[in-house]
mmCIF file of C-alpha atoms in Angstrom:
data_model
loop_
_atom_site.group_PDB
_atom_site.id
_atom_site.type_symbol
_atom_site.label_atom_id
_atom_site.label_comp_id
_atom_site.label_asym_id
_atom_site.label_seq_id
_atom_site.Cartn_x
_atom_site.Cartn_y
_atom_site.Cartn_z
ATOM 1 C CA UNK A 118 34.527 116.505 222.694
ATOM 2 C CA UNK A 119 37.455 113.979 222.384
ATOM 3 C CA UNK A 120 40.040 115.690 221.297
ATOM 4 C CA UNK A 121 42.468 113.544 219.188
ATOM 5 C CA UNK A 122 41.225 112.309 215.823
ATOM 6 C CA UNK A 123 43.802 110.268 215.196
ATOM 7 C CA UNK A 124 42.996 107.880 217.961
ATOM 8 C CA UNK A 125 39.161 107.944 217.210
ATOM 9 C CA UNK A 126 36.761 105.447 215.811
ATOM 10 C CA UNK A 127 35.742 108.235 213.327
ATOM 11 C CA UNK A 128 39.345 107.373 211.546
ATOM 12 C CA UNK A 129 39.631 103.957 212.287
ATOM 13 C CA UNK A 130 36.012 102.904 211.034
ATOM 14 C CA UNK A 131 34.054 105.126 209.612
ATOM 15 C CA UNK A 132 36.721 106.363 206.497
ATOM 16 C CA UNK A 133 36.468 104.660 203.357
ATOM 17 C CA UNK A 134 38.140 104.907 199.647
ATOM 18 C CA UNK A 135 35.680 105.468 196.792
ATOM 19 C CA UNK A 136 36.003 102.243 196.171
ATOM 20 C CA UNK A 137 34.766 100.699 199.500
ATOM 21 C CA UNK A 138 32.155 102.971 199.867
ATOM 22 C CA UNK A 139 30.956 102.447 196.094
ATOM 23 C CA UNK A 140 31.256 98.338 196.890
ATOM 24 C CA UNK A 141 29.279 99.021 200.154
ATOM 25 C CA UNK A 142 26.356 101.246 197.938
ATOM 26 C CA UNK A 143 26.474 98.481 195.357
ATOM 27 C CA UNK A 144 26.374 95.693 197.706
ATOM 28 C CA UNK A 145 23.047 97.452 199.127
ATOM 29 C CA UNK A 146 21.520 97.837 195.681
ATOM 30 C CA UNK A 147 22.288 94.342 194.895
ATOM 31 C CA UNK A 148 20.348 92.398 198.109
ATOM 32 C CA UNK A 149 17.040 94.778 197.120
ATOM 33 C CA UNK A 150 17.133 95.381 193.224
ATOM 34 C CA UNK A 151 12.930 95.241 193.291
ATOM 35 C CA UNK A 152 12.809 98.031 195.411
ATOM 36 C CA UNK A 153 15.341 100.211 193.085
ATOM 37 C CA UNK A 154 13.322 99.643 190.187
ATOM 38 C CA UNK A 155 9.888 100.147 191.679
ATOM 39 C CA UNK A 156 10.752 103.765 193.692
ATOM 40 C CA UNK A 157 13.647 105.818 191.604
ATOM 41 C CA UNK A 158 14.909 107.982 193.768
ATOM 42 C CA UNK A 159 17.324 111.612 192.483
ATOM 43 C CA UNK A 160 20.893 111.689 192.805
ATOM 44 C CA UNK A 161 22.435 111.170 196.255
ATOM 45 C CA UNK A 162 24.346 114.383 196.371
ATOM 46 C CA UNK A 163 20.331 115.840 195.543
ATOM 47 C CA UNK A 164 18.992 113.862 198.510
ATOM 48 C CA UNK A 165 22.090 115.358 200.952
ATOM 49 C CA UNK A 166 20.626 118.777 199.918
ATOM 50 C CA UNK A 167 16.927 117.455 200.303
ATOM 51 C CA UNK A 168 18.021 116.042 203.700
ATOM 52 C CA UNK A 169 20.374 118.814 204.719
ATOM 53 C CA UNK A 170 16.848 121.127 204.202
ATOM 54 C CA UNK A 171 15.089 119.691 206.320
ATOM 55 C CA UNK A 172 17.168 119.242 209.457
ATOM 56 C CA UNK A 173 18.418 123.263 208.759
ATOM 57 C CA UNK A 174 14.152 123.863 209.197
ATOM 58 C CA UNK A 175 13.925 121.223 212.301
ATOM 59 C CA UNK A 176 16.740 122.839 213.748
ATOM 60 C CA UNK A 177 15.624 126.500 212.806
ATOM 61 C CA UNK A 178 12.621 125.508 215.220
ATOM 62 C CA UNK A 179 14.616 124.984 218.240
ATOM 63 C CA UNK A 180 17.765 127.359 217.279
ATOM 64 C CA UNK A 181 19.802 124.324 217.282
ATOM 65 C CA UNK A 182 24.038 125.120 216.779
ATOM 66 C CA UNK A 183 25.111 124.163 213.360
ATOM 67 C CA UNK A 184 27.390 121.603 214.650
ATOM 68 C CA UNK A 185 24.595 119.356 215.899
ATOM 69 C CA UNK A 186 22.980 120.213 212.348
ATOM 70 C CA UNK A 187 26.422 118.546 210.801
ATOM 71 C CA UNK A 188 26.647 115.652 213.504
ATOM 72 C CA UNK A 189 23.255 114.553 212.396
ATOM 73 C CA UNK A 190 24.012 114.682 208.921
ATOM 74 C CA UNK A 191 27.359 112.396 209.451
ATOM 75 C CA UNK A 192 25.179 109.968 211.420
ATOM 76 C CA UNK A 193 22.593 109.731 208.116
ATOM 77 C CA UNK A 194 25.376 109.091 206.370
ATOM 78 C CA UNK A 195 27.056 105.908 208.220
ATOM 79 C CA UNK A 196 23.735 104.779 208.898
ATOM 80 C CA UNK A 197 22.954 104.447 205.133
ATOM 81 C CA UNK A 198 26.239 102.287 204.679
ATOM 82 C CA UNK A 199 24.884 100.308 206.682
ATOM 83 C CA UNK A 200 20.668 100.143 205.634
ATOM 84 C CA UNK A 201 19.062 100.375 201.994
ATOM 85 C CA UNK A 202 17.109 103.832 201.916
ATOM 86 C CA UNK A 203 14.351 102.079 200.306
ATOM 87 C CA UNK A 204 13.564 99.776 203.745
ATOM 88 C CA UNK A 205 13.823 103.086 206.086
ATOM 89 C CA UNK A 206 11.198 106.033 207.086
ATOM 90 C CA UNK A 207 14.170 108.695 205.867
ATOM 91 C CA UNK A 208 12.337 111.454 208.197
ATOM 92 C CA UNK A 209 12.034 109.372 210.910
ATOM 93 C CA UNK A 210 15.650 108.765 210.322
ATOM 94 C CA UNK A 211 16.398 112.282 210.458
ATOM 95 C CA UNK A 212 14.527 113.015 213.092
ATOM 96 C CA UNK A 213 16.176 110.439 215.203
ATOM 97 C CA UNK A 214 19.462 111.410 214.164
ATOM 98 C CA UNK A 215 18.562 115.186 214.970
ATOM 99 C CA UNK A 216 17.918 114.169 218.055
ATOM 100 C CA UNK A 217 20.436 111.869 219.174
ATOM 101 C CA UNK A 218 22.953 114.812 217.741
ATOM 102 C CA UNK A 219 21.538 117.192 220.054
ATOM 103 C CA UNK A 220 22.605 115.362 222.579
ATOM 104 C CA UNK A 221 25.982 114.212 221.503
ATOM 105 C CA UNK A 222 26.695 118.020 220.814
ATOM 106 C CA UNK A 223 25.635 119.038 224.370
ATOM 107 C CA UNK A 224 22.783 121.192 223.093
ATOM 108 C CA UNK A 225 19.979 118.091 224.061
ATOM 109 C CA UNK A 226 16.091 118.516 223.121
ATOM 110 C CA UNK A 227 13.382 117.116 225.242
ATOM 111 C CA UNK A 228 12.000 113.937 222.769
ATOM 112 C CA UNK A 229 8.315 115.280 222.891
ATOM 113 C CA UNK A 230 9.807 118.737 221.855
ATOM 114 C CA UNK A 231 11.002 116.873 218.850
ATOM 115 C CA UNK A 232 8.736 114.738 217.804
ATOM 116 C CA UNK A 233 6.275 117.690 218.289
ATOM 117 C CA UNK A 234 8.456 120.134 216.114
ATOM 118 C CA UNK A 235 9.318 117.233 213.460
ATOM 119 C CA UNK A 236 5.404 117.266 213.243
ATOM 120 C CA UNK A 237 4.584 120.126 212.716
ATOM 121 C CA UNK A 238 7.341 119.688 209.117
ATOM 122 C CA UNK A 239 6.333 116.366 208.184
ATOM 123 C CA UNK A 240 2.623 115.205 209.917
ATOM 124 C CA UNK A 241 2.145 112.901 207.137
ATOM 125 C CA UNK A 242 5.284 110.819 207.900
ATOM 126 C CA UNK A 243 6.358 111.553 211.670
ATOM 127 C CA UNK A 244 3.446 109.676 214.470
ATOM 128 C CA UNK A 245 2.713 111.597 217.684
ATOM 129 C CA UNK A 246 4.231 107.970 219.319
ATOM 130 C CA UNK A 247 7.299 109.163 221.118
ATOM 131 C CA UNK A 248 8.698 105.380 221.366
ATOM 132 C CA UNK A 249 9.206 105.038 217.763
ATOM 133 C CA UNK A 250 11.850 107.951 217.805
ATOM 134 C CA UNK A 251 12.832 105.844 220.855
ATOM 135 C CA UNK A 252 13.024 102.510 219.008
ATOM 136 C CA UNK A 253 14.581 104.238 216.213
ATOM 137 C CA UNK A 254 17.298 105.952 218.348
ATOM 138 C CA UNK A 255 18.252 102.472 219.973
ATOM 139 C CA UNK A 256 18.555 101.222 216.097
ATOM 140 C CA UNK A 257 20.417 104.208 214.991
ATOM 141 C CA UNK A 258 23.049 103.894 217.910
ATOM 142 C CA UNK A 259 23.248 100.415 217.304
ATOM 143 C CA UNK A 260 23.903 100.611 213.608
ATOM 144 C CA UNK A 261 26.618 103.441 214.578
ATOM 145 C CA UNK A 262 28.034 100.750 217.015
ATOM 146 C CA UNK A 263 27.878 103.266 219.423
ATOM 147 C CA UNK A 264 30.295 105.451 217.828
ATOM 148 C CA UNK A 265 29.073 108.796 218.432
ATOM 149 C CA UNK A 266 31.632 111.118 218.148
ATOM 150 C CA UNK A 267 32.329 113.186 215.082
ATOM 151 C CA UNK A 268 35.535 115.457 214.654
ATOM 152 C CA UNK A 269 34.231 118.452 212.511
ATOM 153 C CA UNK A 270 36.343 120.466 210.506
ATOM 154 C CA UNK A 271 35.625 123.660 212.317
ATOM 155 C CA UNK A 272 37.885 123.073 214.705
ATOM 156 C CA UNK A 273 40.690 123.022 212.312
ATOM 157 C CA UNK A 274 39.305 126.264 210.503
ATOM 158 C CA UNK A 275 38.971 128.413 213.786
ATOM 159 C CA UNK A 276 42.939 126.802 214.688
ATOM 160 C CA UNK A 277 44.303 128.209 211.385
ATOM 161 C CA UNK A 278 42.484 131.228 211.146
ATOM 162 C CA UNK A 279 44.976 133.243 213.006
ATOM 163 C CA UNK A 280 48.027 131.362 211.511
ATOM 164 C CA UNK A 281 46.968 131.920 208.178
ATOM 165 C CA UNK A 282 45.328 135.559 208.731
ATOM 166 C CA UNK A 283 42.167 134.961 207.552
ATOM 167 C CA UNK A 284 39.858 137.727 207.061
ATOM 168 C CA UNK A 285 36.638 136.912 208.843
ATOM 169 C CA UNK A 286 35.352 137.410 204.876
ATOM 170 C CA UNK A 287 37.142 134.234 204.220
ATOM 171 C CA UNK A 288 36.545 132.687 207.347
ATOM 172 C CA UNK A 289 32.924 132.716 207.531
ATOM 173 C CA UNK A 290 32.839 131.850 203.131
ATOM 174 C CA UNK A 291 35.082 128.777 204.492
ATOM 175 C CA UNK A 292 32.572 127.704 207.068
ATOM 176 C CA UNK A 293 29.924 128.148 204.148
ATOM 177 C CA UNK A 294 32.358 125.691 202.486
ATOM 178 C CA UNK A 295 32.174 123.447 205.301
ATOM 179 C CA UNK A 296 28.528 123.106 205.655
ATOM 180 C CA UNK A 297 28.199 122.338 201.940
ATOM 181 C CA UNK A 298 30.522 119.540 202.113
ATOM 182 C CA UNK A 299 28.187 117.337 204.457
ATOM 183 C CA UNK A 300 25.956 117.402 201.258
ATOM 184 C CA UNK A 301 28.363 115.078 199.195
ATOM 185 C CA UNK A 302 30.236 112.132 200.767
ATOM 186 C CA UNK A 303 33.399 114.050 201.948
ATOM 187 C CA UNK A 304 32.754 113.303 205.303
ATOM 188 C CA UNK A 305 33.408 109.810 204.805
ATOM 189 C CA UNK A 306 35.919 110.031 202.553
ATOM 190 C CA UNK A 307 38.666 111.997 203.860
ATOM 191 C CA UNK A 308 40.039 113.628 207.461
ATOM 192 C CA UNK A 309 37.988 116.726 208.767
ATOM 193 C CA UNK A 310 41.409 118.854 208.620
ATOM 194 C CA UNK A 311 42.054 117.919 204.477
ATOM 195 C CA UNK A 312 38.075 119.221 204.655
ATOM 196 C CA UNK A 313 39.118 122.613 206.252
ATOM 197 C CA UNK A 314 42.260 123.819 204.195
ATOM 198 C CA UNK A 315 40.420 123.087 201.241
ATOM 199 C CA UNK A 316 37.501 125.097 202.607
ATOM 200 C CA UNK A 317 40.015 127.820 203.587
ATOM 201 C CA UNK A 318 41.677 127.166 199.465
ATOM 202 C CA UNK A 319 38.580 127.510 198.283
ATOM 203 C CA UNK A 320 37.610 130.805 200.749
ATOM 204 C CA UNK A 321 41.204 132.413 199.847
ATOM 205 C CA UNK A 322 41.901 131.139 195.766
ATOM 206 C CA UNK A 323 38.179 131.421 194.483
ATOM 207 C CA UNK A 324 36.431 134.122 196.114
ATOM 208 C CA UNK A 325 33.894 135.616 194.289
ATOM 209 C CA UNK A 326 33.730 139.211 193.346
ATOM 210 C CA UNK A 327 29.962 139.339 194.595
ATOM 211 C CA UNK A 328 29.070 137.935 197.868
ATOM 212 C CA UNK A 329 26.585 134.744 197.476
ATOM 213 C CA UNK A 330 22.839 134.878 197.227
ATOM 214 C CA UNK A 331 22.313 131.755 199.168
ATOM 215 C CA UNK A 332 22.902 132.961 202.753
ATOM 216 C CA UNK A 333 24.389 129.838 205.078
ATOM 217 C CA UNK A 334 25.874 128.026 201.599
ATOM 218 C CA UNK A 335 29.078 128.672 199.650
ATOM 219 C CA UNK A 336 26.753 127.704 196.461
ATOM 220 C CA UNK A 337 26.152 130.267 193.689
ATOM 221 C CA UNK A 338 28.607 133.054 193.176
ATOM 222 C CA UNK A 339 31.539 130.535 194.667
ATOM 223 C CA UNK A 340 30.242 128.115 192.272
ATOM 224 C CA UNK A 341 30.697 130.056 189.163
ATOM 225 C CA UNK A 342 34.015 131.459 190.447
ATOM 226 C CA UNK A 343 35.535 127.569 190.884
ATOM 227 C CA UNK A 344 34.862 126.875 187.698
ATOM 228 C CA UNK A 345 36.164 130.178 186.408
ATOM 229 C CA UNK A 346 39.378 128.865 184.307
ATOM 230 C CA UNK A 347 41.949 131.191 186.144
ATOM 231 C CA UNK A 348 40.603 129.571 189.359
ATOM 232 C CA UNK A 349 41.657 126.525 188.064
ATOM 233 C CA UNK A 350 45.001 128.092 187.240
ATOM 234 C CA UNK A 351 45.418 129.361 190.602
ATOM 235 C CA UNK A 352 44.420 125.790 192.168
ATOM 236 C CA UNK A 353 47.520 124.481 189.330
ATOM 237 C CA UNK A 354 49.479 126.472 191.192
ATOM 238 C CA UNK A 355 48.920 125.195 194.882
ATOM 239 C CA UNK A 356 49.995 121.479 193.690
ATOM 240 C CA UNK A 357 53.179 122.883 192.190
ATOM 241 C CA UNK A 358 54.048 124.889 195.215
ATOM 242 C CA UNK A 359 56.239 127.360 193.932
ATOM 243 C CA UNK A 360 54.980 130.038 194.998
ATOM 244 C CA UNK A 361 55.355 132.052 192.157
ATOM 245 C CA UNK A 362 53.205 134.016 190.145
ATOM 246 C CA UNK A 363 49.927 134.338 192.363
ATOM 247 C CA UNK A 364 49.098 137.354 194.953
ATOM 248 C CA UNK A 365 50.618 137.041 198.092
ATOM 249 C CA UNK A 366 48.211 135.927 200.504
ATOM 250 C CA UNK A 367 48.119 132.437 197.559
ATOM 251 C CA UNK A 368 51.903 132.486 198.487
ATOM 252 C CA UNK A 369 51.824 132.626 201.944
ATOM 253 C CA UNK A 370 48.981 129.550 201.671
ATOM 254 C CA UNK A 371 51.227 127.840 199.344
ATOM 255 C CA UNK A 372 54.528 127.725 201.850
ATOM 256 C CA UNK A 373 52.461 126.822 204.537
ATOM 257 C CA UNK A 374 51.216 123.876 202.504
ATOM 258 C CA UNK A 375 54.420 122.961 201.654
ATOM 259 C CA UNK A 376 55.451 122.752 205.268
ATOM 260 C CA UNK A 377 52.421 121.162 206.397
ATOM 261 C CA UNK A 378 53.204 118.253 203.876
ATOM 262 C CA UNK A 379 49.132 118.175 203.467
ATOM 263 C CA UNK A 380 47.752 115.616 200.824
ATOM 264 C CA UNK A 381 47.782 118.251 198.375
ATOM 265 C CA UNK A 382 45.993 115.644 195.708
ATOM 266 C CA UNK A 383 43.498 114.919 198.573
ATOM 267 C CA UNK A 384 42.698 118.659 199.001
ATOM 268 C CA UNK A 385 42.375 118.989 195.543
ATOM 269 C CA UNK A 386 39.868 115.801 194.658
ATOM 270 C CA UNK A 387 37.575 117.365 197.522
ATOM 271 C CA UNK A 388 37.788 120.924 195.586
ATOM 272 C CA UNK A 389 36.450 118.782 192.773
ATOM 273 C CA UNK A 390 34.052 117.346 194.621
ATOM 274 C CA UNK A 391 32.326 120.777 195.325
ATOM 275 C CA UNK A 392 32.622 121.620 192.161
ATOM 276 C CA UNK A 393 30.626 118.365 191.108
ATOM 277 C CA UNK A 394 27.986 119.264 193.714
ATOM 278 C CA UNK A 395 27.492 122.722 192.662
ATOM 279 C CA UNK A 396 26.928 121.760 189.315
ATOM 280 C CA UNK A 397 24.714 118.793 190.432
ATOM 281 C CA UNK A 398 22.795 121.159 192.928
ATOM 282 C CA UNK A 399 21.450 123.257 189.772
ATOM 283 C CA UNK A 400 19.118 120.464 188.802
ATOM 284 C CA UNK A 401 17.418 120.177 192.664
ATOM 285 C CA UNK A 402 14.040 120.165 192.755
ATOM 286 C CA UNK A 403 12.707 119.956 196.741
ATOM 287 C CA UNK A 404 9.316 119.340 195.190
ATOM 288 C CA UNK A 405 10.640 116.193 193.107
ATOM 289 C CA UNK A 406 12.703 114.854 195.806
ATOM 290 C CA UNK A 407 9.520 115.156 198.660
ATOM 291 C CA UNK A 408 7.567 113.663 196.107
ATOM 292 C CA UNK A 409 9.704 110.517 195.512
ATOM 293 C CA UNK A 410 10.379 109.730 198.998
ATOM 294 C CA UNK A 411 6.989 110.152 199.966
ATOM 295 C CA UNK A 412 5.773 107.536 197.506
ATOM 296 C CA UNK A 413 8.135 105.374 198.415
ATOM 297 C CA UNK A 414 7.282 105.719 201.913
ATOM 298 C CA UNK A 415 3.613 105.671 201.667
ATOM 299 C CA UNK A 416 3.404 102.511 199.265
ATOM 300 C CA UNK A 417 5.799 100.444 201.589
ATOM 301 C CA UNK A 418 4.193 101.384 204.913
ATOM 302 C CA UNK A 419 7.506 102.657 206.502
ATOM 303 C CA UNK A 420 5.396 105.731 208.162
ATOM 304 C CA UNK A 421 3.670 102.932 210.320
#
């Protein structure tokens, strides 16, 4: 897909501080207070898993690429900077940004196929009506101001694998790494190659002894090893880039950084930020979150 990020609308719109984007959530909250009171919903980070669940199963049914899984997610995303939760069908959502995904990632599904499949996950909330994924998708572009292409940080990942000599081990725990940012807002928050060296950080610095029990996720063993304190040490020792002290591979990462002139204190705040969601992530409940969102969706009428 387009190839410079620098020059795309991703950068340009669709990047905010924590500030803007916590103005932007507020301002939301503010213009439907009666609905937030009325229909609590968990943790957002707790919804990105929820969300991030369900797509993985939608796509699962038609062997959809990962990337298409992550395009949709980003879409979610911007479109909920843009709409209150509370006034949306959230499936129908998904299943319209699953779909319009598909096709921005060149892997398109017939819309029947998809409708059929989304179904056969969620019959209570999904109608056999084709033109309301239709309707939906003309909203969803339209909220997106037609701004449909997403720069992913695998690209970056597979670009430094070699020049860092990755071990596939640390490649594939740094995709893991990558798919679980899309669950917090990361993707909105800072450039897809800050995402991918703190993936690869995180693959080479924390590794866990044990390989982790979640297949597809970097959650679990990873988790306890980030917030083992000599992690922490190690990642100490990245933002003072000398060099000295940890194991080689650390100081070959550690020049390179220091060439690169990367936002070391961006790379770091996102290593935080996983560390926040792992910790967050042992209080999901998929049977709470279903359960919310399906009374809020059945006592407004939003599966209609």
């Amino acid at each position: 897909m387009a190839a410079n990020y620098w020059a795309s609308t991703q950068r340009r719109h669709w990047l905010f501080s924590r500030e803007k984007l916590a103005d932007i959530r507020e301002g939301l909250r503010e213009k439907d207070k009666v609905a937030h009171s009325q229909f609590p919903l968990p943790d957002q980070r707790l919804l990105n898993i929820y969300f991030n669940q369900q797509l993985i199963k939608l796509g699962k049914r038609m062997s959809t690429r990962q990337q298409a899984i992550a395009t949709a997610q980003v879409y979610l995303k911007r479109f909920y900077t843009k709409n209150e939760i509370r006034q949306t069908s959230p499936y129908l959502v998904l299943t319209t940004a699953f779909y319009l995904a598909c096709k921005m990632e060149e892997c398109p599904q017939h819309i029947r196929f998809v409708v059929g499949e989304a179904r056969g996950l969620w019959p209570e909330f999904i109608t056999p009506d084709v033109a309301k994924l239709g309707e939906c998708e003309f909203a969803l572009i339209s909220e997106l101001s037609s701004q449909l292409i997403v720069h992913h940080p695998y690209r970056a990942l597979s670009e430094l694998q070699t020049e860092l000599s990755l071990t596939s081990d640390e490649v594939a725990l740094a995709w893991s790494v990558i798919n679980d940012h899309y669950l917090t807002d990361l993707p909105l928050l800072h450039p897809p190659h800050v995402i991918a060296i703190m993936a690869i950080i995180v693959a080479v610095v924390f590794k866990p002894t044990h390989p982790s029990t979640y297949p597809g996720t970097g959650q679990s063993a990873l988790a306890g090893s980030m917030r083992d304190g000599g992690g922490i040490q190690m990642l100490a020792a990245l933002s003072d880039r000398t060099g000295s002290g940890p194991p080689p591979k650390i100081q070959k990462l550690v020049g390179w950084l220091a060439e690169s002139e990367v936002d070391i204190k961006a790379v770091i705040e996102c290593t935080q930020e996983l560390v926040s969601l792992y910790e967050v992530w042992e209080q999901y409940s998929e049977k709470n979150c279903k359960e919310l969102l399906g009374r809020m969706v059945k006592s407004k009428n939003l599966d209609k």
